[in-house]
mmCIF file of C-alpha atoms in Angstrom:
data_model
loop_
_atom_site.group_PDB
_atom_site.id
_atom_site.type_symbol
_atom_site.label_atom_id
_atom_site.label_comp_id
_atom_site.label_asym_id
_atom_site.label_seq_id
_atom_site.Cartn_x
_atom_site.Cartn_y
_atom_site.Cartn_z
ATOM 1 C CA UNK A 1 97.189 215.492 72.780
ATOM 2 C CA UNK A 2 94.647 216.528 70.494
ATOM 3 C CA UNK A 3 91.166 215.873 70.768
ATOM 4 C CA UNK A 4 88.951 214.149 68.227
ATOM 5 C CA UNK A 5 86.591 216.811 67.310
ATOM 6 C CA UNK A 6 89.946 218.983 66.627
ATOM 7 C CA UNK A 7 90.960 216.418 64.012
ATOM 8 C CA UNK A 8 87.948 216.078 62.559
ATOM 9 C CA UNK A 9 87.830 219.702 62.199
ATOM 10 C CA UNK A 10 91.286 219.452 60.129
ATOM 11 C CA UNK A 11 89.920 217.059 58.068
ATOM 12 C CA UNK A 12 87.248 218.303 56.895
ATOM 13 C CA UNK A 13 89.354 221.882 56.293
ATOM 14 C CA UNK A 14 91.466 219.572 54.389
ATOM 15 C CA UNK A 15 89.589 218.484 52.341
ATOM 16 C CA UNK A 16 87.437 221.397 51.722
ATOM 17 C CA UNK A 17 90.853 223.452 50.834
ATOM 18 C CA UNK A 18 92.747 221.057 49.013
ATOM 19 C CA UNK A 19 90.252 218.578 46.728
ATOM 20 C CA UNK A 20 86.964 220.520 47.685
ATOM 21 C CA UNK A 21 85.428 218.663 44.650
ATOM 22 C CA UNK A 22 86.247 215.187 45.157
ATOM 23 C CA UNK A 23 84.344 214.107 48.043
ATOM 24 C CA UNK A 24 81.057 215.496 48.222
ATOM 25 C CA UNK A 25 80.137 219.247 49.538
ATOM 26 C CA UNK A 26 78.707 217.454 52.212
ATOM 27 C CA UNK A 27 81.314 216.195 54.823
ATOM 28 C CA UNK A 28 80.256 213.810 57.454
ATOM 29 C CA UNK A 29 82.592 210.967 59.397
ATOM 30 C CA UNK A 30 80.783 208.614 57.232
ATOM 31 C CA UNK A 31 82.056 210.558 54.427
ATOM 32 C CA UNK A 32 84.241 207.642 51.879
ATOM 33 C CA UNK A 33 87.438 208.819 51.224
ATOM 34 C CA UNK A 34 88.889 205.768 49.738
ATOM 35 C CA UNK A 35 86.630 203.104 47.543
ATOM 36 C CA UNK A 36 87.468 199.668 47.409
ATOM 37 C CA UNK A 37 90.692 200.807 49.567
ATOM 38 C CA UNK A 38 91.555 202.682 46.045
ATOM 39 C CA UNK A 39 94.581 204.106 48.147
ATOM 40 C CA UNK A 40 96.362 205.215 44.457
ATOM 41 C CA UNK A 41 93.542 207.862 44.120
ATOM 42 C CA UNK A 42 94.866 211.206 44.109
ATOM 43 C CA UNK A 43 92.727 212.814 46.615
ATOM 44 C CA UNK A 44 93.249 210.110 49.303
ATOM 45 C CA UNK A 45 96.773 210.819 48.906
ATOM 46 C CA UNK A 46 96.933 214.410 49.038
ATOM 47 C CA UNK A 47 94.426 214.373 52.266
ATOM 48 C CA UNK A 48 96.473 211.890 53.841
ATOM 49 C CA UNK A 49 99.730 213.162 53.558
ATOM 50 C CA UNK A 50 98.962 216.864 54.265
ATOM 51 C CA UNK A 51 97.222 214.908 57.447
ATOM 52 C CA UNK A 52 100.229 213.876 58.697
ATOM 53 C CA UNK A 53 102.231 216.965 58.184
ATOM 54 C CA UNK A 54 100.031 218.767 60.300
ATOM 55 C CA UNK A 55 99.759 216.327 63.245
ATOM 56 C CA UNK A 56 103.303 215.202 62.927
ATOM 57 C CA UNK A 57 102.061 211.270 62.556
ATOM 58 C CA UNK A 58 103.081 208.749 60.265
ATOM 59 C CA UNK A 59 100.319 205.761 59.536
ATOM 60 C CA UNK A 60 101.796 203.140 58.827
ATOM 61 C CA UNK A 61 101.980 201.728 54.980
ATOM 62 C CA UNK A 62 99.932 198.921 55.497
ATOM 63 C CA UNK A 63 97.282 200.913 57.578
ATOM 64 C CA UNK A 64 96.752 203.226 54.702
ATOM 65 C CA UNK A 65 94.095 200.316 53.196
ATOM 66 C CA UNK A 66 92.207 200.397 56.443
ATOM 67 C CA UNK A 67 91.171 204.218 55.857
ATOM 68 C CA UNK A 68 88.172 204.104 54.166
ATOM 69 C CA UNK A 69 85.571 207.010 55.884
ATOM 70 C CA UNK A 70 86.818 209.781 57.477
ATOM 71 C CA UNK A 71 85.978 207.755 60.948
ATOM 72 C CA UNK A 72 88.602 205.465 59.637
ATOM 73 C CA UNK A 73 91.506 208.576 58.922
ATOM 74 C CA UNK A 74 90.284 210.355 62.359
ATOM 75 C CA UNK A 75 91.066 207.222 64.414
ATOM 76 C CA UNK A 76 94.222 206.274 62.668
ATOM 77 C CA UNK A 77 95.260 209.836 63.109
ATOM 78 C CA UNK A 78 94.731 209.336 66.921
ATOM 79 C CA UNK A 79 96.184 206.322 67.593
ATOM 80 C CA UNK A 80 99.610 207.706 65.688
ATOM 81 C CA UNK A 81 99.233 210.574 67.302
ATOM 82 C CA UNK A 82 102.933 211.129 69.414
ATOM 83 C CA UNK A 83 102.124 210.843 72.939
ATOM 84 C CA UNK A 84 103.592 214.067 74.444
ATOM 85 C CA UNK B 1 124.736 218.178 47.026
ATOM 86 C CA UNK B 2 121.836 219.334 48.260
ATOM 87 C CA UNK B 3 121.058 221.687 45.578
ATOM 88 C CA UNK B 4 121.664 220.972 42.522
ATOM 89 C CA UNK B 5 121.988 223.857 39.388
ATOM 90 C CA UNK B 6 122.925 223.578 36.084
ATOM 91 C CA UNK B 7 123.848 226.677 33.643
ATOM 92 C CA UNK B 8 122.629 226.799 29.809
ATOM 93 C CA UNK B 9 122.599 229.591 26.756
ATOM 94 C CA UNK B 10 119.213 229.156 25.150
ATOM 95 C CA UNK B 11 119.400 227.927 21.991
ATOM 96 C CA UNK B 12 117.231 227.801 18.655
ATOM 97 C CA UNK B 13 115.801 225.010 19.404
ATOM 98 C CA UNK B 14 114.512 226.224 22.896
ATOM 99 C CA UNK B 15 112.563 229.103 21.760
ATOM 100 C CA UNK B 16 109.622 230.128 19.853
ATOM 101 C CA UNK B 17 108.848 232.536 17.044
ATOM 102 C CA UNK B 18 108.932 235.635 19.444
ATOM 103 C CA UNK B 19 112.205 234.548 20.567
ATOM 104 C CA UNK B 20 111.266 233.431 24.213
ATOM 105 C CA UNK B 21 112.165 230.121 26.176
ATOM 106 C CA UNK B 22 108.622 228.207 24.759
ATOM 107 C CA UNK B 23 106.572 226.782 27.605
ATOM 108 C CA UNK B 24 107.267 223.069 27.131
ATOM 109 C CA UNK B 25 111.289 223.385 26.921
ATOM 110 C CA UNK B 26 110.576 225.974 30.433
ATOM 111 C CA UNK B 27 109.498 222.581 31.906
ATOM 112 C CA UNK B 28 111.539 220.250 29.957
ATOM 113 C CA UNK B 29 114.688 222.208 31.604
ATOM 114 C CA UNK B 30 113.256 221.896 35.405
ATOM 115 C CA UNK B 31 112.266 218.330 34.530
ATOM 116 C CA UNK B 32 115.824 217.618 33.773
ATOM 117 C CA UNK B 33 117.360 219.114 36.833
ATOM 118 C CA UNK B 34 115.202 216.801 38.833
ATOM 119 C CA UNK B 35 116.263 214.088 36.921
ATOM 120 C CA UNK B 36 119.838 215.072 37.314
ATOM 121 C CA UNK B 37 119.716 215.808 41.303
ATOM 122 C CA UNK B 38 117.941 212.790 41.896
ATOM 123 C CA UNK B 39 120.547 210.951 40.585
ATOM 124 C CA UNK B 40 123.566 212.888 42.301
ATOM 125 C CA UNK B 41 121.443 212.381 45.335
ATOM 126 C CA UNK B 42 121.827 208.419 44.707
ATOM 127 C CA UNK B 43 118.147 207.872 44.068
ATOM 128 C CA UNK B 44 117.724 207.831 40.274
ATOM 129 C CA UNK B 45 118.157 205.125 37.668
ATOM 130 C CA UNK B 46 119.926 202.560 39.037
ATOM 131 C CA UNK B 47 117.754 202.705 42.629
ATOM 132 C CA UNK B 48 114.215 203.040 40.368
ATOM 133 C CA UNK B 49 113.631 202.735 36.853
ATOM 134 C CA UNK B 50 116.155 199.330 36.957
ATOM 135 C CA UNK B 51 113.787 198.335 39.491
ATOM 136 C CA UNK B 52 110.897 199.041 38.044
ATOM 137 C CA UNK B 53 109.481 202.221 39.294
ATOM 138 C CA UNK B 54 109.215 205.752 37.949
ATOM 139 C CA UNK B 55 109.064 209.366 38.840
ATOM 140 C CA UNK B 56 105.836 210.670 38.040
ATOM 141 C CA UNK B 57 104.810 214.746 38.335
ATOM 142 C CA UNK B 58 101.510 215.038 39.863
ATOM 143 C CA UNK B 59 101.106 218.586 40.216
ATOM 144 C CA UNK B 60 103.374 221.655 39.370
ATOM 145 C CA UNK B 61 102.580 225.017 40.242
ATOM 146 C CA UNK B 62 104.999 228.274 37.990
ATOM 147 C CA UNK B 63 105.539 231.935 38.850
ATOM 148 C CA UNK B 64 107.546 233.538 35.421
ATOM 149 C CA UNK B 65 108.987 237.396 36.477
ATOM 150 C CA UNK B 66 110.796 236.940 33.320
ATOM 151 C CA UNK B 67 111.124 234.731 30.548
ATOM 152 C CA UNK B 68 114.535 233.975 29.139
ATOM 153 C CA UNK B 69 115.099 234.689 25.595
ATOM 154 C CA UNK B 70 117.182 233.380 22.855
ATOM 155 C CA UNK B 71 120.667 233.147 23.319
ATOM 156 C CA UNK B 72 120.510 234.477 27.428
ATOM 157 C CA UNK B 73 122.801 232.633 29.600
ATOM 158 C CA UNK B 74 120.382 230.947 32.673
ATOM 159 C CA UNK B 75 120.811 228.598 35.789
ATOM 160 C CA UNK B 76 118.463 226.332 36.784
ATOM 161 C CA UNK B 77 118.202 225.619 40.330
ATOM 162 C CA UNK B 78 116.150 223.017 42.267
ATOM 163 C CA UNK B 79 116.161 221.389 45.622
ATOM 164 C CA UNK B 80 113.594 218.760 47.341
ATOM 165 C CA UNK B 81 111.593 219.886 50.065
ATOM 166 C CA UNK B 82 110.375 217.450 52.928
ATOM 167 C CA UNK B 83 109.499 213.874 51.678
ATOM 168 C CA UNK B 84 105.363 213.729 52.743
ATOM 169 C CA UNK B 85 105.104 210.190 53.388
ATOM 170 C CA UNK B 86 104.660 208.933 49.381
ATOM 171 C CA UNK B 87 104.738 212.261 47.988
ATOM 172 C CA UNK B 88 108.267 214.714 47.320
ATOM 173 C CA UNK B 89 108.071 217.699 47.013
ATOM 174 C CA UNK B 90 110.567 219.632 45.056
ATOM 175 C CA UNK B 91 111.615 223.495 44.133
ATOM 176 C CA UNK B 92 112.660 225.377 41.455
ATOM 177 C CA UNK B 93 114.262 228.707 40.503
ATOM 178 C CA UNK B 94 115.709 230.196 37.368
ATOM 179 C CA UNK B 95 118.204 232.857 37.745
ATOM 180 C CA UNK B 96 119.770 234.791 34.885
ATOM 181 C CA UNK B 97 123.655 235.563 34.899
ATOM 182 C CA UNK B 98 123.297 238.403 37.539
ATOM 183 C CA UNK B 99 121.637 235.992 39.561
ATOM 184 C CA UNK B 100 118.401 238.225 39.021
ATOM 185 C CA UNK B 101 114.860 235.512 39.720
ATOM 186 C CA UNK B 102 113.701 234.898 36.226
ATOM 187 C CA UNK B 103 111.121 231.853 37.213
ATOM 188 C CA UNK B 104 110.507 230.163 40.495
ATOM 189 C CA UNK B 105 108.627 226.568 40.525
ATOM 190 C CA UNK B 106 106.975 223.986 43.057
ATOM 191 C CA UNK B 107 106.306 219.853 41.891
ATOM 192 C CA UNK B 108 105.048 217.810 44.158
ATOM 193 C CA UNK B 109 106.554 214.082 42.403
ATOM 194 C CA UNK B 110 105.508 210.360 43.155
ATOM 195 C CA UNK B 111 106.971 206.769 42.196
ATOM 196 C CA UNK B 112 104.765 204.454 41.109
ATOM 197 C CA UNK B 113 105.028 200.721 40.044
ATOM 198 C CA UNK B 114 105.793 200.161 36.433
ATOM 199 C CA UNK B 115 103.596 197.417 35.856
ATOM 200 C CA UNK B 116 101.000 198.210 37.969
ATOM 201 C CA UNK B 117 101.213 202.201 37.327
ATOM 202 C CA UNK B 118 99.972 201.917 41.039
ATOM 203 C CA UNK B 119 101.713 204.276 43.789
ATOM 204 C CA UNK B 120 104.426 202.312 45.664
ATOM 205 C CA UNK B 121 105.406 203.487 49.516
ATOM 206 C CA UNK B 122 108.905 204.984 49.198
ATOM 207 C CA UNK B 123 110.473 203.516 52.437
ATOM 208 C CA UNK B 124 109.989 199.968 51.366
ATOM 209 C CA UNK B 125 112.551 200.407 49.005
ATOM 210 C CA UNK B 126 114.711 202.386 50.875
ATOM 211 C CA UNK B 127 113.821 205.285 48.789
ATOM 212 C CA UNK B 128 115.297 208.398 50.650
ATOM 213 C CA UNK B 129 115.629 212.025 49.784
ATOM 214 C CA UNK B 130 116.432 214.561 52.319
ATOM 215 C CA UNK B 131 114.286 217.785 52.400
ATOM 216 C CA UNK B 132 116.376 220.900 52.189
ATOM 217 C CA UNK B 133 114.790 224.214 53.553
ATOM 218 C CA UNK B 134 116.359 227.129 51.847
ATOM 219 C CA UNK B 135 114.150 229.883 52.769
ATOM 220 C CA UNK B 136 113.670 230.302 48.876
ATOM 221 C CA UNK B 137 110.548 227.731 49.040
ATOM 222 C CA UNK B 138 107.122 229.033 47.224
ATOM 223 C CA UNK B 139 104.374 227.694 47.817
ATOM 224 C CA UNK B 140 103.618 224.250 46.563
ATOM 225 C CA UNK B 141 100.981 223.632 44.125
ATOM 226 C CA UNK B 142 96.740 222.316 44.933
ATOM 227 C CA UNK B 143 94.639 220.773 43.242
ATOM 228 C CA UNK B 144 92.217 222.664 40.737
ATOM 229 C CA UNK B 145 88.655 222.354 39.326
ATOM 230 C CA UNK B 146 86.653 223.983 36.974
ATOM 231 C CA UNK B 147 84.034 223.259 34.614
ATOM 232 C CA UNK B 148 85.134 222.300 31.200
ATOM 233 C CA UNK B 149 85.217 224.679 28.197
ATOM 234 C CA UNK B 150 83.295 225.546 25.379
ATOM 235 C CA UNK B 151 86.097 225.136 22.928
ATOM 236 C CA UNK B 152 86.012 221.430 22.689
ATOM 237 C CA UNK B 153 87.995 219.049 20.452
ATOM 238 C CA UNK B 154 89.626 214.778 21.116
ATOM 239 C CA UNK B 155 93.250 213.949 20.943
ATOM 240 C CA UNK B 156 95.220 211.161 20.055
ATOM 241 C CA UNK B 157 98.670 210.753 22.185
ATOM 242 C CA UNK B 158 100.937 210.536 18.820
ATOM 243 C CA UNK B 159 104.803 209.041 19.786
ATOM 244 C CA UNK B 160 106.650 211.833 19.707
ATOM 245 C CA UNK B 161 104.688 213.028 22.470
ATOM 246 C CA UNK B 162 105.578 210.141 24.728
ATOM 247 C CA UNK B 163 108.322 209.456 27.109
ATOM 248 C CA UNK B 164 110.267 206.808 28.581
ATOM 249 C CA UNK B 165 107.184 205.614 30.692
ATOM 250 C CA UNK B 166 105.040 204.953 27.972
ATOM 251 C CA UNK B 167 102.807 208.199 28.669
ATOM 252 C CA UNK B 168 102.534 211.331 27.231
ATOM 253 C CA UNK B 169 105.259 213.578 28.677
ATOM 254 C CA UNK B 170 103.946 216.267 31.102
ATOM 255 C CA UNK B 171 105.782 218.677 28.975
ATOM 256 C CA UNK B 172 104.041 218.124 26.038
ATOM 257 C CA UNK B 173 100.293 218.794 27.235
ATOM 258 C CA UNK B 174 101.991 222.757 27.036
ATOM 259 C CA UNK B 175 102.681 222.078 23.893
ATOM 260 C CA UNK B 176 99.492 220.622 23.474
ATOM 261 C CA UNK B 177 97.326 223.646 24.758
ATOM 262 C CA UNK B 178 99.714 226.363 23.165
ATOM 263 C CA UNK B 179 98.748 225.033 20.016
ATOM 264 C CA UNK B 180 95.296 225.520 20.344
ATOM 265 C CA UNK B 181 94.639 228.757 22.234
ATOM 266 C CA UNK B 182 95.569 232.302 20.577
ATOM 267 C CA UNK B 183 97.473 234.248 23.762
ATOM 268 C CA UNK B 184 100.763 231.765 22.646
ATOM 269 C CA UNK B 185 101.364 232.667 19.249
ATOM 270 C CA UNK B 186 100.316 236.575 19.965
ATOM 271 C CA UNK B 187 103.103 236.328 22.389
ATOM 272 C CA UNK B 188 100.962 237.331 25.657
ATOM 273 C CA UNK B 189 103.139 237.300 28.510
ATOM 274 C CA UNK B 190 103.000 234.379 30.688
ATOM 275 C CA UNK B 191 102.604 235.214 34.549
ATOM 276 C CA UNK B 192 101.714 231.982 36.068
ATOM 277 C CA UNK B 193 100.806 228.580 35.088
ATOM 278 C CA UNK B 194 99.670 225.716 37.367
ATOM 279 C CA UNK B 195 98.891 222.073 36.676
ATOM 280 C CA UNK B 196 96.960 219.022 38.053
ATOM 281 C CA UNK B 197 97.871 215.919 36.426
ATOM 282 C CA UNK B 198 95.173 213.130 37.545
ATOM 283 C CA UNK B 199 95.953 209.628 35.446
ATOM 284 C CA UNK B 200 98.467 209.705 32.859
ATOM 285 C CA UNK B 201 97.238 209.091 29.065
ATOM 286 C CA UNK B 202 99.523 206.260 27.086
ATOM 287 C CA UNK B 203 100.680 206.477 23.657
ATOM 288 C CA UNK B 204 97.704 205.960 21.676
ATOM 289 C CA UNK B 205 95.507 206.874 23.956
ATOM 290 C CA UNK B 206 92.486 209.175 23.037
ATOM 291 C CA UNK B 207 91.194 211.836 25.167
ATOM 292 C CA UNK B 208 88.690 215.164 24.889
ATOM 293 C CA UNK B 209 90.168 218.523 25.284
ATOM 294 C CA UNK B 210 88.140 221.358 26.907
ATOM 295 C CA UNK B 211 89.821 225.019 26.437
ATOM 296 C CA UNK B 212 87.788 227.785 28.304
ATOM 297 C CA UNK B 213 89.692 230.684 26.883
ATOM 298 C CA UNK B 214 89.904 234.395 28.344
ATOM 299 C CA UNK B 215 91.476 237.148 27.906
ATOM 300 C CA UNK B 216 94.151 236.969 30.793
ATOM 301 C CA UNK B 217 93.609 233.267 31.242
ATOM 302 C CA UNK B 218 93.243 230.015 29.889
ATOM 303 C CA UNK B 219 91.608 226.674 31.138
ATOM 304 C CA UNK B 220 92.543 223.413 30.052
ATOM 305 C CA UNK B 221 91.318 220.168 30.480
ATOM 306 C CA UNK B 222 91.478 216.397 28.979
ATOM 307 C CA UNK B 223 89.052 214.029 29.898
ATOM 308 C CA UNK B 224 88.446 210.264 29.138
ATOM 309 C CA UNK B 225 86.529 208.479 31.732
ATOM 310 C CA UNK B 226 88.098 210.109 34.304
ATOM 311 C CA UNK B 227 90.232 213.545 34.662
ATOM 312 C CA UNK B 228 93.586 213.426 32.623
ATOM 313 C CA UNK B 229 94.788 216.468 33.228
ATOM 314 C CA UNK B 230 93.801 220.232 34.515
ATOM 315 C CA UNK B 231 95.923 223.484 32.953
ATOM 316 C CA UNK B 232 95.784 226.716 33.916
ATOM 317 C CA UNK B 233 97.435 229.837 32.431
ATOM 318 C CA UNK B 234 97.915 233.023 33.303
ATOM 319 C CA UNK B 235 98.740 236.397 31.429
ATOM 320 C CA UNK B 236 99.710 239.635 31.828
ATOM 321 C CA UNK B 237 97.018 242.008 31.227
#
């Protein structure tokens, strides 16, 4: 099970590798990733989904309009998380 | 079939004054192999444009060893990788009749809502495609920035630019930049080219063009609002 701090840590690497422009240089878990749940924006996306590869969870469709910090993504992460 | 290929001679109307496949057709050919598998994989017309969605390109990422030339005898070769979720990935190679690598391309595609233009979830419409992992993969495109050019000029999407969803095809922004910057009509050697496509532009539609030009590389970007589109190019020395 991974801890919180180690998703966090992939989230911000994320998003620092993949759409370093988009959110800000500075990262924080109150760092908005997804404005008026804008889910169709291209960065949210990308995040997400790369997200998921990595820790091998699926969020739910209908979750993906709760994500709005990176607070939000790290705790949806978690509670997909497979329980090994 | 999980990978798909499809065999052509290059004809006149494929190539450009120094005899070599032109950029646009390059992606016009992988664009129609996607087309193609998609729909020998039971996922194209009938299953999304009927129902009102279409297959957008949202980034595309090209490695060219070689490029084809007038009259050569190619195969174009694609497979999709592992669906991410609301994103499919998909990979492309060109081989030439001795099955030597000419080209080798990544896409990552999306479906989005036809009225809305908004991204629609895959699953919910029973939307599958199987990855396929051939050991052939490259890597898959990411997203770029950089500041906008000097070279500045605005652009008018005219129709014969636009395709079947109402936007300017993603083939035609090549066409677009090649006719602006010198390295395409000098015949400089293409070695990679990577795209970012961020919202598409409509027929009509007016955006501002930004070329930063170097030697060995070109920069391209459209702008209205918001990001359009990023191109980069990149030549042989």
């Amino acid at each position: 099970m991974e801890t919180r701090e180690k998703v966090l840590a992939s989230i911000f690497k994320t998003i620092k590798d993949n759409v370093p422009d988009m959110f800000g240089s500075e990262l924080s878990e109150d760092t908005v990733l997804n404005e008026k749940t804008n889910i169709d924006s291209m960065g949210f996306i990308l995040v997400l989904t790369k997200l998921e590869g990595e820790f091998g969870v699926k969020i739910p469709d209908e979750k993906w309009n709760d994500i709005r910090t990176i607070r939000d993504l790290a705790d949806m992460i978690l509670a997909y998380m497979p329980k090994n | 079939m999980e990978i798909y290929s499809n065999t052509v001679t290059l004809k006149n109307k494929d190539v450009d004054l120094h005899q070599r496949l032109k950029t646009s057709k390059l992606f016009e050919l992988l664009q129609e192999a996607s087309i193609a598998h998609t729909e020998a994989l039971g996922m194209g017309r009938n299953r999304t444009l009927d129902r009102g969605l279409l297959w957008v390109v949202l980034q595309q990422k090209v490695l060219i060893h070689h490029m084809p030339h007038y009259d050569d005898t190619i195969t174009v070769v694609t497979w999709p990788g592992e669906t991410l979720h609301v994103l499919f990935p998909r990979y492309y190679q060109i081989l030439d009749e001795k099955g030597t690598l000419l080209v080798e391309a990544s896409m990552i595609w999306m479906l989005v809502d036809q009225k809305t233009r908004k991204m629609i979830f895959p699953d919910r419409w029973d939307i599958i495609i199987p990855g396929v992992k051939t050991g052939r993969e490259m890597e898959m495109p990411v997203h770029m920035s950089f500041p906008k050019g000097e070279e500045t000029f605005s652009f008018t999407v005219p129709y014969s630019y636009c395709d079947l969803n109402g936007h300017m095809n993603n083939t035609h922004y090549y066409d677009l930049v090649e006719d602006h910057i010198p390295q395409a009509a000098e015949g400089r050697t293409i070695r990679e080219i990577e795209a970012d496509y961020g919202t598409e532009i409509l027929y009509g539609g007016k955006i501002d063009i930004s070329l930063k030009i170097h030697k060995d590389m070109i920069e391209a970007s459209g702008d209205k609002e918001k990001n359009r589109f990023r191109i980069r190019i990149r030549y042989s020395e």
